[in-house]
Short mmCIF file of C-alpha atoms in Angstrom, two decimals:
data_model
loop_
_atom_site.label_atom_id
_atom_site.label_comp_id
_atom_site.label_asym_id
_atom_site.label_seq_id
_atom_site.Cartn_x
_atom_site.Cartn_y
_atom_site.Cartn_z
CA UNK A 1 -4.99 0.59 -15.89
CA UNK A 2 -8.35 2.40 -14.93
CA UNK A 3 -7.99 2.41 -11.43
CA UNK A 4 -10.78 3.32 -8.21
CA UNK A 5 -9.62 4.09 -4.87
CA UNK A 6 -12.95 3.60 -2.99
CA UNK A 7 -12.80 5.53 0.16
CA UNK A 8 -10.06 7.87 -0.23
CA UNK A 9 -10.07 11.30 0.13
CA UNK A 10 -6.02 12.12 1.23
CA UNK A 11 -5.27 10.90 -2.33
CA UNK A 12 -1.93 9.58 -1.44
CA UNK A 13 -2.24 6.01 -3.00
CA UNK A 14 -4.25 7.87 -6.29
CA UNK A 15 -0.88 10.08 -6.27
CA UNK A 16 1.24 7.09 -6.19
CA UNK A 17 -0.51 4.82 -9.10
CA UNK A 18 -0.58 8.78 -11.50
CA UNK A 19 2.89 9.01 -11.08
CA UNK A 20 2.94 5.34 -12.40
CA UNK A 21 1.24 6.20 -15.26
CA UNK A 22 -2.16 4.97 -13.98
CA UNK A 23 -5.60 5.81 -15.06
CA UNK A 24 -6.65 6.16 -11.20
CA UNK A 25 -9.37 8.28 -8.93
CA UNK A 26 -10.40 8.84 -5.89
CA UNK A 27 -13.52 8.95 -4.15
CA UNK A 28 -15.26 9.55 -1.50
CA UNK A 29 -18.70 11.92 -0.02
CA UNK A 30 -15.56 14.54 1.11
CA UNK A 31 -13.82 16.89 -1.18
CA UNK A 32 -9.85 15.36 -1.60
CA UNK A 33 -7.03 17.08 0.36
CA UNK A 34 -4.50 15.38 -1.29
CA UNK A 35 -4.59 18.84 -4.04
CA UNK A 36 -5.96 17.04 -7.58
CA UNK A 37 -9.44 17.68 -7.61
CA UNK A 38 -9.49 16.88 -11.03
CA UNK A 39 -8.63 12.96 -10.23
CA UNK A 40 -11.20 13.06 -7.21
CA UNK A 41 -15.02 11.85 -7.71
CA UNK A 42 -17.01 13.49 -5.12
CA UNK A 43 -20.16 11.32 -3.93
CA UNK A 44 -21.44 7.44 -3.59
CA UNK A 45 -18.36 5.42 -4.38
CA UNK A 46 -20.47 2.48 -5.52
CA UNK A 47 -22.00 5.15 -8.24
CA UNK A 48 -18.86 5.70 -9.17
CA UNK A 49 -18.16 2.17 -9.63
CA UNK A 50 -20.85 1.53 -11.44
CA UNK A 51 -20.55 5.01 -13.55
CA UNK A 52 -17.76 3.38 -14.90
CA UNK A 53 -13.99 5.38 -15.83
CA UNK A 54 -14.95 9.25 -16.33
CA UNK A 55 -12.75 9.14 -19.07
CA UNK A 56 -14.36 5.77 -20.82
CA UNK A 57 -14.02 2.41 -20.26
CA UNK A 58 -14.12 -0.38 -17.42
CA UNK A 59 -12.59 -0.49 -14.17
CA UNK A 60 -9.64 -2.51 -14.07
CA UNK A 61 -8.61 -2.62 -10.31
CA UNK A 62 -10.53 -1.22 -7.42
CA UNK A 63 -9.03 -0.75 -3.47
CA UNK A 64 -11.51 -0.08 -1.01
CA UNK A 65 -11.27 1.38 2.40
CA UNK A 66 -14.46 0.73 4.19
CA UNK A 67 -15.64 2.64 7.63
CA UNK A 68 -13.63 0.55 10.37
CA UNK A 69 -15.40 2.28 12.92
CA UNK A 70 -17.88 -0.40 14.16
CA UNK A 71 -15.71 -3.58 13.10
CA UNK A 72 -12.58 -2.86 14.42
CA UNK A 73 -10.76 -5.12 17.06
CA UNK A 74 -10.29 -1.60 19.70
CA UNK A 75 -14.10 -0.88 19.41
CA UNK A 76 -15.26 -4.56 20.10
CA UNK A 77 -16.17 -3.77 23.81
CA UNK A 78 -18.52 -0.60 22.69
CA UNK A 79 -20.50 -3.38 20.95
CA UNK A 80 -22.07 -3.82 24.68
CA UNK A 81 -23.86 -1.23 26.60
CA UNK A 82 -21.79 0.77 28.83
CA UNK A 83 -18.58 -1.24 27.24
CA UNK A 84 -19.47 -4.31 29.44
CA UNK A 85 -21.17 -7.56 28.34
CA UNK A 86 -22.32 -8.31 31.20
CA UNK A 87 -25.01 -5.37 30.45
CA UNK A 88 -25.98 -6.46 27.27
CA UNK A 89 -25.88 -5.73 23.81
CA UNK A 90 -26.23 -2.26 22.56
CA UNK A 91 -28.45 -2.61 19.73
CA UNK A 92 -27.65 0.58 17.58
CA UNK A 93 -24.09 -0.60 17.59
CA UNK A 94 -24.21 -3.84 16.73
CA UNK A 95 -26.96 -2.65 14.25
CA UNK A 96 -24.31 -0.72 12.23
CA UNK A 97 -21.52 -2.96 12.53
CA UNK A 98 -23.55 -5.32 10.91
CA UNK A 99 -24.73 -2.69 8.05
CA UNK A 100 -20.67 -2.05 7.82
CA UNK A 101 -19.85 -5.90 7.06
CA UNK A 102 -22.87 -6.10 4.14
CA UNK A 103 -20.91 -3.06 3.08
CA UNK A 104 -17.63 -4.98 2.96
CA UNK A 105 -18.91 -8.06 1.98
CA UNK A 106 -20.44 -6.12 -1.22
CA UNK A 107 -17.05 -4.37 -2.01
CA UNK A 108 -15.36 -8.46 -2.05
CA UNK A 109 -17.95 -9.21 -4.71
CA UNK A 110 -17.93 -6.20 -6.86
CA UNK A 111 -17.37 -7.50 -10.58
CA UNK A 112 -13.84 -6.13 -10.70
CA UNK A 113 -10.64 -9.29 -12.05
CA UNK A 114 -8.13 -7.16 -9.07
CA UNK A 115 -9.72 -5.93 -5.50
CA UNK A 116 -8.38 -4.51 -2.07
CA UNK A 117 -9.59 -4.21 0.66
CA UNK A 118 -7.73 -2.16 3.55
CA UNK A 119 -9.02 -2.53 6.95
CA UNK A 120 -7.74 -2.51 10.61
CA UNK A 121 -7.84 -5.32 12.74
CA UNK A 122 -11.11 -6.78 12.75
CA UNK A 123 -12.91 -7.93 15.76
CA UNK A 124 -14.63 -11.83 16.27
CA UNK A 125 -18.36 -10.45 15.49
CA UNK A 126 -17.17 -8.54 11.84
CA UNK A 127 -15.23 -11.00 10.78
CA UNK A 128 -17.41 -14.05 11.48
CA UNK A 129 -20.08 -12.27 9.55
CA UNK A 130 -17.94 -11.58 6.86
CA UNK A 131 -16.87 -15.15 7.01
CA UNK A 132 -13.40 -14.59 4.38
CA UNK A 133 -10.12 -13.95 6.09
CA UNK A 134 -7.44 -11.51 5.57
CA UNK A 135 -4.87 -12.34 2.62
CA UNK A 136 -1.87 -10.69 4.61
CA UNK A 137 -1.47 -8.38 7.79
CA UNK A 138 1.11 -5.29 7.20
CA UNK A 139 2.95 -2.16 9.04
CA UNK A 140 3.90 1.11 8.28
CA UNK A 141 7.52 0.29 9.97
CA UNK A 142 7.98 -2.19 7.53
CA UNK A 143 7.58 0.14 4.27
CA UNK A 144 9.49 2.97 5.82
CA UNK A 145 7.32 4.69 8.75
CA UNK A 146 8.65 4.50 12.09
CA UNK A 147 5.24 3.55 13.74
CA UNK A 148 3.04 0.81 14.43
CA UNK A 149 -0.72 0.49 12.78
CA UNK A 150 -1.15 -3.25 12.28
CA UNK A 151 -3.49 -3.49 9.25
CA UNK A 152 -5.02 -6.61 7.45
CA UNK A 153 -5.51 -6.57 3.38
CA UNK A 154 -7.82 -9.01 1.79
CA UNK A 155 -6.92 -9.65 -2.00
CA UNK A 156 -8.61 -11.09 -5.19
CA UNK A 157 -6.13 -11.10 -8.31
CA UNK A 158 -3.27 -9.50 -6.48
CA UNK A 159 -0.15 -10.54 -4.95
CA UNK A 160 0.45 -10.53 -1.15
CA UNK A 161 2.41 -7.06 -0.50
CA UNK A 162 5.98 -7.13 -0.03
CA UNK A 163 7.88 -4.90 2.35
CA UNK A 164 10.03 -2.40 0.59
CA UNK A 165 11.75 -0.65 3.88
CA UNK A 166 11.63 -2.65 7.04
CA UNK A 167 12.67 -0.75 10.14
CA UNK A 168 14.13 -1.61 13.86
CA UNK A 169 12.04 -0.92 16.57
CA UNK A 170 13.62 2.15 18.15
CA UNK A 171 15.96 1.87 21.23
CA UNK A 172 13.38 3.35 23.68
CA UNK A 173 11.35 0.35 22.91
CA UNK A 174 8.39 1.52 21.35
CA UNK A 175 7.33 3.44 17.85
CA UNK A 176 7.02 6.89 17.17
CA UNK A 177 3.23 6.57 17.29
CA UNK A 178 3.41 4.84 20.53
CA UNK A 179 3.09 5.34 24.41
CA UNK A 180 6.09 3.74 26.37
CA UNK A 181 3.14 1.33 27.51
CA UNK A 182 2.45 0.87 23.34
CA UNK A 183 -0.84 2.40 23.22
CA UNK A 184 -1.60 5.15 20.61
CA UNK A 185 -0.84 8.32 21.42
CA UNK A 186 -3.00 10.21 19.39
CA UNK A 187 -5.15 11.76 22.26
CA UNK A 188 -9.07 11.57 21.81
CA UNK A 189 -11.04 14.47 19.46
CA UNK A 190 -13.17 15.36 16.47
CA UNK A 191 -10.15 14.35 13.57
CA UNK A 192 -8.98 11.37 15.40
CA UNK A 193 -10.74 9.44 12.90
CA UNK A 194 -9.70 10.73 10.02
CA UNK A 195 -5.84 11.47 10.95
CA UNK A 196 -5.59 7.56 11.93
CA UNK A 197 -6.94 6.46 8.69
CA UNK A 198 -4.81 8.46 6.32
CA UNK A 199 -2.29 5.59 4.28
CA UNK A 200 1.03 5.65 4.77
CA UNK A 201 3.16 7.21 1.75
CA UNK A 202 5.18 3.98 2.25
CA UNK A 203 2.14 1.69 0.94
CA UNK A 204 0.76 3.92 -1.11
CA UNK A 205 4.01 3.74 -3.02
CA UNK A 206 4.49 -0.39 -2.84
CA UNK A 207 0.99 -0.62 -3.88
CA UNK A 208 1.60 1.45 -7.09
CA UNK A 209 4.85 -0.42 -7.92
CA UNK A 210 3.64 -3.63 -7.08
CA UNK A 211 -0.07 -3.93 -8.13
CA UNK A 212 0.36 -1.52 -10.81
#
């Protein structure tokens, strides 16, 4: 299949559907660090959608990861000045949250038979907007990763994704990822962002054996 990762510049689930014999590319306004340039389209990935397969042809499948940043479920509070409601709505904010859910809701109509979307928990604001729920919730510790990132997939012409490698919670009671408390411990700073959002090798590798 001719296949677009939308969003992805680590290359890890573009790795994963090549070494299944897929047609597949990433892309994304960064160069890729996942080492194939040549399978990475650098720029607008709804030009590249539309562009069509560099190699000829129609896009079969598409995934999509779209910014979380101002629909997520652990940013909902900064949707209010000074992180309080009681101080009203900070208008930039909610101003690009709502620019981020046209964004999604565009990528759930692209003209494309099989379409995912990754995203983290969504908060009450994004996802009444959006107004379509998620098809399935997963976790990295049940495809092999030994930490907890609870993420929600919404699918059209796909099936729900099955775990391959579902692990025990560790004996000190929280993941590898995790604060005894279960917060993140990735401390605050300028790659947060981007180290959070890399895929597990765990989907990346159900999503090439199942959906491909």
């Amino acid at each position: 299949m001719n296949i677009l990762i939308m969003g992805e510049e680590s290359q890890e689930i573009c790795k994963a559907l090549r070494a299944k014999g897929h047609n597949a590319f990433s892309c994304d306004i960064q160069d890729c660090s996942g080492g194939h340039p040549e399978w990475h389209i650098k720029g607008d990935m709804w030009k590249a959608f539309d562009n069509s397969v560099p190699t000829g042809g129609m896009w079969d499948m598409v995934i999509v990861h779209i910014v979380c940043t101002f629909m997520c479920n652990s940013g909902a509070l900064r949707l209010y000045k000074g992180g309080k409601k009681a101080n009203g709505i900070c208008e930039d904010r909610w101003r690009k949250m709502v620019a981020s859910t046209e964004e999604f809701k565009r990528a759930l109509a692209l003209p494309c038979k099989k379409i995912a979307l990754e995203n983290p928990v969504m908060h009450c604001h994004a996802k009444r907007l959006i107004g379509v729920n998620q098809s399935q919730t997963i976790q990295p510790y049940q495809f092999g990763h030994s930490e907890s990132k609870r993420t929600c997939l919404w699918l059209k012409g796909l099936p729900l994704l099955k775990p391959t490698n579902i692990l025990p919670l560790p004996e000190c009671g929280h993941w590898d990822n995790q604060t005894p408390s279960g917060q993140n411990k990735l401390a605050p700073s300028a790659t947060r962002g981007k180290e959070r959002s890399k895929t597990y090798t765990g989907w990346a590798q159900a999503m090439a054996e199942q959906w491909g």
